[in-house]
Coordinates of C-alpha atoms in Angstrom, one line a residue:
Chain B
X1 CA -0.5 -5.7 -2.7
X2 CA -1.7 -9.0 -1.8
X3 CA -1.3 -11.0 -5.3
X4 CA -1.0 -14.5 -4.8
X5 CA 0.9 -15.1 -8.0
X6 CA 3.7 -13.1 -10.0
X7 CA 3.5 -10.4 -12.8
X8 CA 6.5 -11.8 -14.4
X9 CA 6.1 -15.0 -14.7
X10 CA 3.6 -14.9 -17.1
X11 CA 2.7 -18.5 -18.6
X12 CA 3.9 -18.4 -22.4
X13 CA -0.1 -19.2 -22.8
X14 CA -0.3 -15.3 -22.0
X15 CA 2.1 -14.2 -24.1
X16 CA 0.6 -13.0 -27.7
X17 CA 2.6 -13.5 -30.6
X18 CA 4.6 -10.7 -31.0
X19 CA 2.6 -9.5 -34.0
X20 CA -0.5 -8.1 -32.0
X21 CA 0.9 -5.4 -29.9
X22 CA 4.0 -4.5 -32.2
X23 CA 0.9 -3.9 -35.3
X24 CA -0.3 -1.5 -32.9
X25 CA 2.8 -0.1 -32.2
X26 CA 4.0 0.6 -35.4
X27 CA 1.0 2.2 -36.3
X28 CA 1.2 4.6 -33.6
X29 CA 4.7 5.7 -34.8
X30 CA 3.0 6.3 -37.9
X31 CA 0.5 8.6 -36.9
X32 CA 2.9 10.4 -34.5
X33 CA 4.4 12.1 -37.4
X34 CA 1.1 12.8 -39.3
X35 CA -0.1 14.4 -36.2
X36 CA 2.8 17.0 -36.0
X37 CA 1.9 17.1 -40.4
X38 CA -1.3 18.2 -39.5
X39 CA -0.3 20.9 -36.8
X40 CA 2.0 22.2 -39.3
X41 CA -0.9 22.6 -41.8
X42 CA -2.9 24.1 -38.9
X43 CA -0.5 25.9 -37.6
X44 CA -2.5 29.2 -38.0
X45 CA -5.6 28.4 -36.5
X46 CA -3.7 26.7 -33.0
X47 CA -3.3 29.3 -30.9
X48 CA -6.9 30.8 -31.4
X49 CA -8.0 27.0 -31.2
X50 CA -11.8 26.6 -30.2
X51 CA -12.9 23.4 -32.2
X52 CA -14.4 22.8 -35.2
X53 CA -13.0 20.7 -38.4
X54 CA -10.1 21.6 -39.6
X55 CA -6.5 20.5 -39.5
X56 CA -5.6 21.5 -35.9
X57 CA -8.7 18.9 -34.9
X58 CA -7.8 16.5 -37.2
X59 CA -3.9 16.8 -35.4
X60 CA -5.7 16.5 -32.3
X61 CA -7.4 13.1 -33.5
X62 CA -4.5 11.3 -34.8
X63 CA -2.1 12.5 -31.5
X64 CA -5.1 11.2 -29.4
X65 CA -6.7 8.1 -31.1
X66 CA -3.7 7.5 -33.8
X67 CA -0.8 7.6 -31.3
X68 CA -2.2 7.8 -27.6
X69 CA -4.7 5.0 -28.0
X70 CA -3.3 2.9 -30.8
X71 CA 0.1 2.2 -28.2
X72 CA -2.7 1.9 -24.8
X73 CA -4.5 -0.5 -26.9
X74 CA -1.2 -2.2 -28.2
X75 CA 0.0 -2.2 -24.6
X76 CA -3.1 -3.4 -22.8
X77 CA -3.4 -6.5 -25.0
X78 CA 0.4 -7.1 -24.2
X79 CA 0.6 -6.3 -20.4
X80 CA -3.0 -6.9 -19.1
X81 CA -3.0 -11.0 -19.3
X82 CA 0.6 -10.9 -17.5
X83 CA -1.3 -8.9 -15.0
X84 CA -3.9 -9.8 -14.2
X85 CA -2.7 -13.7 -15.0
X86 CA -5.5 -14.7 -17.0
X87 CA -4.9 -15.2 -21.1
X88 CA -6.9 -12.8 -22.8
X89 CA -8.4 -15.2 -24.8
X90 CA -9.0 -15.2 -28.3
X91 CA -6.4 -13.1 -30.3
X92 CA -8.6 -12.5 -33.5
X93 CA -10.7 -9.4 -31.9
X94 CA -7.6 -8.1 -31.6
X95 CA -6.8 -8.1 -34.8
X96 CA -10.1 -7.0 -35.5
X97 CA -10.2 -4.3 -33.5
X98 CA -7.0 -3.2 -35.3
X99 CA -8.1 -3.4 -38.6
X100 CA -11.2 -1.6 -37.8
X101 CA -9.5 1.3 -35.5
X102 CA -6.7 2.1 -38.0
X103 CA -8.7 2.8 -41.3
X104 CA -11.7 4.8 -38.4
X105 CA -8.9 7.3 -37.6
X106 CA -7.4 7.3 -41.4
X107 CA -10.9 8.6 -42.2
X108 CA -11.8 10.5 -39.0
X109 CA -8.9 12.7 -40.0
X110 CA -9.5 13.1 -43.6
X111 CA -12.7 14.1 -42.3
X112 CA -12.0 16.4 -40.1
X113 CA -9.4 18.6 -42.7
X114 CA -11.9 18.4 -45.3
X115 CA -14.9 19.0 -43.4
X116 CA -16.3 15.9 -45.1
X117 CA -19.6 14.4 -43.4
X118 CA -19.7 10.8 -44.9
X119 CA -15.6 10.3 -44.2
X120 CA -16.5 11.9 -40.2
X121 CA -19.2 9.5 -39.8
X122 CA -17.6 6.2 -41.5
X123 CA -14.4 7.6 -39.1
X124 CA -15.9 7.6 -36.0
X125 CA -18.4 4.5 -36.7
X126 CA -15.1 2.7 -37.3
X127 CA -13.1 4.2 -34.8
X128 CA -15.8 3.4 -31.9
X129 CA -16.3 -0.5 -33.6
X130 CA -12.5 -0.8 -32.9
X131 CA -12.8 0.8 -29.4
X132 CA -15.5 -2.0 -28.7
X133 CA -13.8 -5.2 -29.7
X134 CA -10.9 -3.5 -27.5
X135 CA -13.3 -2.8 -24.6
X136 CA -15.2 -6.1 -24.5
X137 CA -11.7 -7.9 -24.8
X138 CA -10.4 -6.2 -22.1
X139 CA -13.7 -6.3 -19.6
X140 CA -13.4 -10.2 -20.1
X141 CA -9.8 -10.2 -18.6
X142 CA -10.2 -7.6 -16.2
X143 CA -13.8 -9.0 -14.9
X144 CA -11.4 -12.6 -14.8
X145 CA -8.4 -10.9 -13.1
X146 CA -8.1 -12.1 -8.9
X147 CA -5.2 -9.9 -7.9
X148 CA -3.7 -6.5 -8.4
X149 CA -7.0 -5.2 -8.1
X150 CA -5.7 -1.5 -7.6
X151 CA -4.5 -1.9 -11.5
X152 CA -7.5 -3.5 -12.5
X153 CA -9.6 -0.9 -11.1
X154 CA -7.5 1.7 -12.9
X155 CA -8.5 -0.5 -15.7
X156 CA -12.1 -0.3 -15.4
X157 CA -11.8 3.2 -15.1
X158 CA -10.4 3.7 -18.3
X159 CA -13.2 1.6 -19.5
X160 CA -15.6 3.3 -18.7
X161 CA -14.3 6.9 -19.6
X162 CA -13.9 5.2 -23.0
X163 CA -16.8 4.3 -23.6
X164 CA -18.5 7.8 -22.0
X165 CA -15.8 9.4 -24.5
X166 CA -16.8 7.5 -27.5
X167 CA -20.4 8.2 -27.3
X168 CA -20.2 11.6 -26.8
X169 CA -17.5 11.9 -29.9
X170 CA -20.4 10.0 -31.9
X171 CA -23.0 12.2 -30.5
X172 CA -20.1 15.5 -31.6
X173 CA -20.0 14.3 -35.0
X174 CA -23.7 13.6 -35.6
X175 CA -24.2 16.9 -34.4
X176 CA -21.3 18.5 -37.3
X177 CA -24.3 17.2 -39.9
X178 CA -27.5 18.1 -38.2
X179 CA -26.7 20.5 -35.6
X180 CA -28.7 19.5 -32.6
X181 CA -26.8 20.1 -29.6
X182 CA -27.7 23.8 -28.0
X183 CA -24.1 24.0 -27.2
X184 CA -21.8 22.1 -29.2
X185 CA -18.0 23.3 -27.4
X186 CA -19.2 22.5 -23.8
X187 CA -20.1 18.8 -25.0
X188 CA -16.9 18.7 -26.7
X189 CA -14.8 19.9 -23.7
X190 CA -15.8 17.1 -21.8
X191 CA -15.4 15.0 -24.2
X192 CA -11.6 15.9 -24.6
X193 CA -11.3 15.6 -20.7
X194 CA -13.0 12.3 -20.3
X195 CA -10.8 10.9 -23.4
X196 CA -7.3 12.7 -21.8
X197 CA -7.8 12.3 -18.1
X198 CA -10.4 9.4 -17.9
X199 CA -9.0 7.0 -20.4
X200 CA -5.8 7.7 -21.2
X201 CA -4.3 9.3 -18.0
X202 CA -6.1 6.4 -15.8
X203 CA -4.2 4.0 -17.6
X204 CA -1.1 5.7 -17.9
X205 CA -1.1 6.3 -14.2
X206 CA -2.8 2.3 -13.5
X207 CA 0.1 0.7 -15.4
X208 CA 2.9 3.2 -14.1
X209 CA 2.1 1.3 -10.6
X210 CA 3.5 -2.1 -12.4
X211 CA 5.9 -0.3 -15.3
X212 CA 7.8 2.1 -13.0
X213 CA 8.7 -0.1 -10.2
X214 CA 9.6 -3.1 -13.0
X215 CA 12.1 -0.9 -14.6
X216 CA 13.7 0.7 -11.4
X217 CA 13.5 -2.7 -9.6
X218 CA 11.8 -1.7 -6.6
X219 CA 9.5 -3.2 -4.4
X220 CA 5.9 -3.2 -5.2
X221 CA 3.8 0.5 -3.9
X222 CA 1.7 0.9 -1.2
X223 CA -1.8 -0.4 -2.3
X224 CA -3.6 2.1 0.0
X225 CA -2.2 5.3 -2.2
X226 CA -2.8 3.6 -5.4
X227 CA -6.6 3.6 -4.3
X228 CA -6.1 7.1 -3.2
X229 CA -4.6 8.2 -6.5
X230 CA -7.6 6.8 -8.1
X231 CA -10.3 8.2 -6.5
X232 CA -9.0 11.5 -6.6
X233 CA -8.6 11.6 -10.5
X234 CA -11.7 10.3 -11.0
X235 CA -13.2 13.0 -8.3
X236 CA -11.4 15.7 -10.1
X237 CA -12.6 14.0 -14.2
X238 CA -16.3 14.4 -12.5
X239 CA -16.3 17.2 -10.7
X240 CA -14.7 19.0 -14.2
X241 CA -17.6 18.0 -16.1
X242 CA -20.0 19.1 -13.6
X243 CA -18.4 22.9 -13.7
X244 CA -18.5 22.6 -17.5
X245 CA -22.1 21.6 -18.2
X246 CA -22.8 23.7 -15.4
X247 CA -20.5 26.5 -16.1
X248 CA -19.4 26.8 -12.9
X249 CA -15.9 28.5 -12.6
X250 CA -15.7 27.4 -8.7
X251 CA -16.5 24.6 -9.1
X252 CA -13.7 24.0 -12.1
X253 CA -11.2 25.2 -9.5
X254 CA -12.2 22.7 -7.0
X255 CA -11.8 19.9 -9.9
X256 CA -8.1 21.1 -10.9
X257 CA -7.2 21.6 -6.8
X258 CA -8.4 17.7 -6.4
X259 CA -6.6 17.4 -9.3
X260 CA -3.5 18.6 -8.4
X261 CA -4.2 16.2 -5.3
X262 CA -4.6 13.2 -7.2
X263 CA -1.0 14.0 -8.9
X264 CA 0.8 14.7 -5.9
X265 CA -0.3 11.3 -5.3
X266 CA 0.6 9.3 -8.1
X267 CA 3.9 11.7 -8.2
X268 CA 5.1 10.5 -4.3
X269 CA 4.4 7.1 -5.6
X270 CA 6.6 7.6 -8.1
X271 CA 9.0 8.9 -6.7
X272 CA 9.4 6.2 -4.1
X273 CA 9.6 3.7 -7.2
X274 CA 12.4 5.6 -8.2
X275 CA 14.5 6.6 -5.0
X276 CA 13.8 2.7 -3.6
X277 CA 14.7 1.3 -6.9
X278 CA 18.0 -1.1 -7.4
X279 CA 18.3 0.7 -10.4
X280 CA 19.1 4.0 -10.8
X281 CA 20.5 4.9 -13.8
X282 CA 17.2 4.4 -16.1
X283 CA 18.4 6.1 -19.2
X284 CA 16.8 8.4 -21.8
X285 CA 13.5 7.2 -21.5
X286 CA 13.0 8.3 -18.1
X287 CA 14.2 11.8 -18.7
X288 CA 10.6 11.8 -20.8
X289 CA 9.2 9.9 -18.1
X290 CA 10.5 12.6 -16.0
X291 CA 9.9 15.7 -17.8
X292 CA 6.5 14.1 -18.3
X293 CA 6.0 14.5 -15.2
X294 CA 6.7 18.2 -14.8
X295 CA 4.8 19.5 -18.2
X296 CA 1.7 17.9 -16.6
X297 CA 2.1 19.7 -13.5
X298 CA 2.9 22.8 -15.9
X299 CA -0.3 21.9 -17.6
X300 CA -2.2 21.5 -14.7
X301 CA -1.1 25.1 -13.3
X302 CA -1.9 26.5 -16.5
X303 CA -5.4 25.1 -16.4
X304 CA -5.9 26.4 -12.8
X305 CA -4.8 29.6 -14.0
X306 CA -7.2 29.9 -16.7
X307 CA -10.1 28.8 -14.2
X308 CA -9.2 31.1 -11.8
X309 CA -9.2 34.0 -14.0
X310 CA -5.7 34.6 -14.4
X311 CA -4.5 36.0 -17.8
X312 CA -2.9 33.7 -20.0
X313 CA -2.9 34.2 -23.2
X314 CA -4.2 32.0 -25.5
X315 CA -4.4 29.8 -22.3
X316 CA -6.7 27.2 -23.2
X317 CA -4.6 25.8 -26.0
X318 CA -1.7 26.1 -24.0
X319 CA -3.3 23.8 -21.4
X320 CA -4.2 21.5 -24.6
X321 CA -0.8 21.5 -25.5
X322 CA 0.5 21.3 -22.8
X323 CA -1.5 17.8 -21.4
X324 CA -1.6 16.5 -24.5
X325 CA 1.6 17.0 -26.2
X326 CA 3.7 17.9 -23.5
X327 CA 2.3 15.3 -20.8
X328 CA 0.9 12.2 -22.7
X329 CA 2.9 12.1 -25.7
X330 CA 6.4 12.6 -23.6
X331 CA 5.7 10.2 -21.1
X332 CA 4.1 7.8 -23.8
X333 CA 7.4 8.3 -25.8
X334 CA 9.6 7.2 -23.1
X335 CA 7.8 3.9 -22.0
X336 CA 7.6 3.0 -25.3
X337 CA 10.9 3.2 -26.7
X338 CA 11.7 1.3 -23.4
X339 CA 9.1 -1.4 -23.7
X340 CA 9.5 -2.1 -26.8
X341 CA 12.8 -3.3 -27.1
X342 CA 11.9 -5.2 -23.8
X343 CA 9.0 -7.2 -25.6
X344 CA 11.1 -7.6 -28.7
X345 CA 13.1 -9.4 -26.3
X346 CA 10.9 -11.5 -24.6
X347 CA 9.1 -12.7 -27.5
X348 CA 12.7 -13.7 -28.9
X349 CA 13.7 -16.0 -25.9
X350 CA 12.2 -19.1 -27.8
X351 CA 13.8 -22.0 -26.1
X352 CA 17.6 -20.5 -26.4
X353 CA 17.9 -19.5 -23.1
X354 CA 19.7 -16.5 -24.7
X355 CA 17.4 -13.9 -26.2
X356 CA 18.9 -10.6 -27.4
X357 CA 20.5 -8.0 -25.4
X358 CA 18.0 -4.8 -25.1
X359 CA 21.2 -2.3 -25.9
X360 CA 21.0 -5.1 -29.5
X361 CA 17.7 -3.8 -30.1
X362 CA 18.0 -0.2 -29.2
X363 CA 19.3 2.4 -31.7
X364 CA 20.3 5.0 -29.2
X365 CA 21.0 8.1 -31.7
X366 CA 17.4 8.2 -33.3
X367 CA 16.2 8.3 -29.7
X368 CA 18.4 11.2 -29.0
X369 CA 17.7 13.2 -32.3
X370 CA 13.7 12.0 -31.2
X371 CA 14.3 13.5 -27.4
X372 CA 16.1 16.6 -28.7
X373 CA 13.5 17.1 -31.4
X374 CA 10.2 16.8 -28.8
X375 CA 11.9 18.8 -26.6
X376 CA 12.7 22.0 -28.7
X377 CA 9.4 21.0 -30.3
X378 CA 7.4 21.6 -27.2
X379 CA 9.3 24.7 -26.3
X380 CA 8.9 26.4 -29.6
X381 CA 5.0 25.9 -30.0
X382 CA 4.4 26.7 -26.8
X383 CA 5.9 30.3 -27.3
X384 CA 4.0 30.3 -30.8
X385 CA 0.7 29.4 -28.9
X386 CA 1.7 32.1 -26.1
X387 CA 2.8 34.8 -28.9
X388 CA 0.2 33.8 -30.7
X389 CA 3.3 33.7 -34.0
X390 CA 2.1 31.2 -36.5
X391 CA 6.0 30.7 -38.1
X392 CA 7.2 29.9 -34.7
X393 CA 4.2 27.0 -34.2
X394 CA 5.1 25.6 -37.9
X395 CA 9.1 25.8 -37.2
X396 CA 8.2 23.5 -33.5
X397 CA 5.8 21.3 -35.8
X398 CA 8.5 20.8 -38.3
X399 CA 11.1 20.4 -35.1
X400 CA 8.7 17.7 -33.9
X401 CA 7.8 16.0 -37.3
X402 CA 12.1 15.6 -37.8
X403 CA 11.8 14.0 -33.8
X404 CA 8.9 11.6 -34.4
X405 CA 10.5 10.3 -37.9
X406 CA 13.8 9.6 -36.1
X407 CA 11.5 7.6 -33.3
X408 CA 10.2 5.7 -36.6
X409 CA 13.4 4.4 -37.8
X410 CA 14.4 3.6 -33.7
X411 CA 10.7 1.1 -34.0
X412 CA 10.8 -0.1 -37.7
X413 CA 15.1 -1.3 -36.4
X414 CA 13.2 -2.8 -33.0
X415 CA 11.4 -4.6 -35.1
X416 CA 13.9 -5.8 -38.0
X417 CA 15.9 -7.2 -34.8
X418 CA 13.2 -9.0 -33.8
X419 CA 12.7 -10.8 -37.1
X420 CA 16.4 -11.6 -37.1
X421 CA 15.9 -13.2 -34.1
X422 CA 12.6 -14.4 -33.5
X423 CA 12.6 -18.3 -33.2
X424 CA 9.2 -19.5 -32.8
X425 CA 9.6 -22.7 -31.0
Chain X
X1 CA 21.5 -6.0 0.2
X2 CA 20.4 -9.6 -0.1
X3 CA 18.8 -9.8 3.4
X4 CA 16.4 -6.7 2.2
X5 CA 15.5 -8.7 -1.2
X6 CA 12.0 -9.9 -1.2
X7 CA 11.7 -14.0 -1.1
X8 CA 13.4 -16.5 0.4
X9 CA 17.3 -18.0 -0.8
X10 CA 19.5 -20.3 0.7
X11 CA 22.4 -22.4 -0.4
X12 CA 22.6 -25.8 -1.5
X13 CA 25.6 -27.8 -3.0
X14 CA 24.4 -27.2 -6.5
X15 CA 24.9 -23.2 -6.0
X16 CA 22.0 -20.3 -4.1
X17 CA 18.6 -21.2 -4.6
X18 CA 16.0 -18.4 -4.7
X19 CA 12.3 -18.8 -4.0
X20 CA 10.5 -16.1 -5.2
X21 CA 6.7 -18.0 -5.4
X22 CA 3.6 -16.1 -3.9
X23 CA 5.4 -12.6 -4.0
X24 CA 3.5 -9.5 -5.8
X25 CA 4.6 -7.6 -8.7
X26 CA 7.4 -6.9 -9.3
X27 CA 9.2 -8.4 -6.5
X28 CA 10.3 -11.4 -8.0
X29 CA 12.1 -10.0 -10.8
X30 CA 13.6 -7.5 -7.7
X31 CA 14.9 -10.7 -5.5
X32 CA 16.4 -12.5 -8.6
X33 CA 17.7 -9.7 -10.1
X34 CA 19.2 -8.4 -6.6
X35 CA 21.2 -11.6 -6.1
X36 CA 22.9 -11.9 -9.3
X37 CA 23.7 -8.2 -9.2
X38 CA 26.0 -9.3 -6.1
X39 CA 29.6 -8.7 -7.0
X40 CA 30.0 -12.5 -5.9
X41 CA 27.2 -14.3 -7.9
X42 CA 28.8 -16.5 -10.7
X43 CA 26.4 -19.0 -10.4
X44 CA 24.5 -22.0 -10.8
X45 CA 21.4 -20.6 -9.3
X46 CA 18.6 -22.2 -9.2
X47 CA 15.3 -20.2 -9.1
X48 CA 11.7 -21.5 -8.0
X49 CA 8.9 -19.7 -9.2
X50 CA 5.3 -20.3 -9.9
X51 CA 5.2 -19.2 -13.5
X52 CA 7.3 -18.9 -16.6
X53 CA 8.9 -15.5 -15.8
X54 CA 8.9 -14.5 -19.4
X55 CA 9.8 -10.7 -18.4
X56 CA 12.9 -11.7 -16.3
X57 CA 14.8 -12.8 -19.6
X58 CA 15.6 -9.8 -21.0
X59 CA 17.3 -8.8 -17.6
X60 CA 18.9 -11.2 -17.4
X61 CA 20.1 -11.4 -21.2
X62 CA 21.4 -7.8 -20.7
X63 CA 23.6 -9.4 -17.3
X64 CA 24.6 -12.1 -19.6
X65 CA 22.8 -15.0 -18.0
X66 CA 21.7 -17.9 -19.4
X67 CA 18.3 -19.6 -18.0
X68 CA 17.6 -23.1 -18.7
X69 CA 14.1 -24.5 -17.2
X70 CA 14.4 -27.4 -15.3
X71 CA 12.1 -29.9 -13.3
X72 CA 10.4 -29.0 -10.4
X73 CA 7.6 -30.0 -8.5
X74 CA 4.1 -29.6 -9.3
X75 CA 3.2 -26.0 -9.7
X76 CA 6.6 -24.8 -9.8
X77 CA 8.6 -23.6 -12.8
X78 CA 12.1 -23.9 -12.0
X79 CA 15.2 -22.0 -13.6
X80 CA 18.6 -22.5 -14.2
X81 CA 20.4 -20.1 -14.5
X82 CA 24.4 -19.8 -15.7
X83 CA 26.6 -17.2 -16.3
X84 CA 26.8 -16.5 -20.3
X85 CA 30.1 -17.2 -22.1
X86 CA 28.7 -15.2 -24.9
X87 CA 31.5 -12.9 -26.9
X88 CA 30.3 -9.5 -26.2
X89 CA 30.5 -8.4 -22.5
X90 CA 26.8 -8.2 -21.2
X91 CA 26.8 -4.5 -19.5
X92 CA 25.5 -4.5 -15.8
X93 CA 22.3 -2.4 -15.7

């Protein structure tokens, strides 16, 4: 990569004060227990899952836009000015867009269980007002960034699959009221695919190219297949549509293949991260990394499956599941619970010279009852999905809710350290 | 290990002195971190970098050093950094 300056050092003018990202942050460990909440309460319509309001939708939403995007936004506000070296500017459409986003998906949610029209369309005008103070926020640093233009085109990417998301999820619940649309499910499968793929997996995969090889201290990755990477999930995001508004089977094979390319990709970058690395014992988090890793190939398999015309049953919300559970919410789990005892540390250096010692900040047993939890979590309502067995979907939820409480109490202690220590200078 | 580290170093009377200005992501934090994982680094070192490397100091909090930010010259933020003499022994990562 040919960056003139440093990601690390990052001017103190870049650094936000600890409040922004760790507001969004806490939130999202919030919602990750409502989410499993609401599979629990929809733990009867999963497996049969087609759309529609209800409580499995409404889990859907606050795993997504409570959890997924709350952290990415969190995390983005933190990590992009440190990128791409250039402060982001003011902080207070930030804040704004938290205090829009969080009450949107409060109400998107309670919408969606209750089948509710004005809470749906006060949800999502909220949710999409946060999502644009978050985009326009995030343009202006990217559209000012000179280097790592690899990341910042991962960025760009996202942005734009955000915004294609959020105007077809407007257009979706518009269409609960009035009914317009001549086909409601196709419009909402790409939809799901642009917000899972093009938003969140381009900048899940965009900042692994900075994250990974920071934590394993290796050497920065070859530019050349971060491009490659890029292209071919985007290829595959756009191809998919195509074979769904078309409903084209081929051609929803040929998008998972390229798919399945643009993973092997980002996975032999990865793993060159890893094996080249100074360090390699990286801990719990990067067994989630890890098995992050693996579920999304799993989910990926499962979708080719389906497209192919393979019997799987209930195989569409197994792929669901699978991606958005199994892929994004592991691997999301695992940075997180490693960033943000980093940050907390970062934003308590002050002028010491001494700030605290990660291992201070990290409670290592809710993290273990948290990975034990997912784990047997995912397992469990994948079987129930499979065996289409309601009481084996609702004992993984409750599994998962027990895992995402203990991941509560590891944040709320990351951030009662941080007050102890924080020293503003 | 040193002579694959990304950057340039040297030695000085006051203790090794790392340049790590101009590299790209992450390799900075990879060269500093590399030299003071050596089984012979007790310091002083002095690091020169182009920017406050705000992500280093947890690393090297959790190595149990110390970083003090010293003059440089213009453009350059420059670190010192000590071995701590803090209670609890900092665990090598």
């Amino acid at each position: 990569m040919s960056t003139p300056g440093s990601f690390l050092g990052g001017a103190r003018s870049r650094l936000l004060p600890a409040s922004v990202p760790f507001r969004f942050f806490i939130a999202a460990c919030v919602f990750h227990p409502l989410a499993w909440l609401a599979l629990f309460a929809g733990a009867q319509e999963l497996a049969l899952f087609s759309g529609g309001p209800g409580y499995v939708l409404a889990s859907i939403h606050l795993l997504t836009l409570g959890v997924l995007a709350m952290t990415a936004m969190g995390a983005s506000f933190q990590l992009l000015p440190i990128v791409t070296l250039r402060p982001l500017g003011n902080i207070w459409p930030a804040i704004a867009s938290f205090w829009l986003f969080l009450p949107g998906v409060i109400l998107l949610a309670f919408g969606m269980i209750s089948a509710h029209t004005p809470y749906l369309n006060w949800g999502a005008g909220l949710v999409v007002s946060g999502l644009a103070f978050f985009t326009v926020l995030t343009a202006n640093n990217l559209r000012r960034a000179g280097n790592l233009p690899v990341v910042a085109a991962h960025g760009w990417g996202a942005i734009a699959a955000l915004i294609i998301f959020a105007m077809i999820g407007a257009l979706l619940t518009a269409d609960l009221e009035r009914g317009f649309l001549t086909d409601h499910q196709q419009l909402a499968i790409v939809h799901m695919i642009v917000a899972i793929f093009g938003f969140m997996g381009l900048l899940a995969i965009g900042l692994s190219l900075i994250l990974v090889p920071m934590f394993a201290l290796s050497r920065s990755l070859s530019t050349f297949q971060g491009w490659l990477q890029l292209m071919l999930t985007v290829a595959a995001i756009v191809t998919f549509c195509a074979a769904t508004l078309m409903d084209s089977k081929m051609l929803g094979v040929i998008a998972v293949a390229i798919g399945f390319a643009a993973v092997t990709t980002h996975f032999r970058l990865m793993r060159i991260a890893l094996t080249s690395g100074m360090r390699k014992r990286l801990g719990l988090s990067f067994v989630l990394v890890r098995s992050s890793w693996g579920l999304l190939a799993v989910g990926l398999l499962t979708g080719l499956a389906i497209m192919a015309g393979f019997s799987i049953p209930n195989g569409p919300a197994l792929f669901g599941f699978l991606i958005l559970a199994g892929w994004l919410l592991t691997f999301l789990t695992g940075i997180l619970q490693r960033i943000m005892p980093f940050l907390a540390s970062m934003h308590a250096a002050g002028a010491s010279g001494m700030p605290p010692m990660l291992s201070d900040l990290t409670a290592k047993t809710p993290l273990k009852i948290h990975a034990a939890c997912h784990f047997a979590a995912l397992g469990l309502c994948s079987t129930g999905i499979g065996l289409e067995r309601t009481i084996i979907i609702e004992f993984g939820a409750i599994v998962g809710l027990i895992g995402s409480v203990s991941f509560l109490v590891f944040a709320v202690r990351v951030i009662y350290e941080l007050k102890k220590h924080y020293n503003p200078e | 290990m040193s002579d694959e580290l990304p950057g340039k170093h040297w030695h000085e009377d006051n203790g090794l002195h790392i340049d790590v200005r101009g590299l790209p992501p992450p390799e900075p934090m990879v060269a500093i971190l590399g030299q003071l994982d050596r089984a012979d680094q007790s310091g002083p070192v002095t690091v020169h970098h182009n920017r406050e490397p705000v992500y280093l100091y947890p690393e090297l909090a959790q190595r149990g050093w110390i970083y003090t930010i010293v003059p440089g010259d213009t453009n350059e933020v420059r670190l010192l950094l000590t071995l701590s003499t803090r209670p609890e022994t900092p665990s090598r990562v």
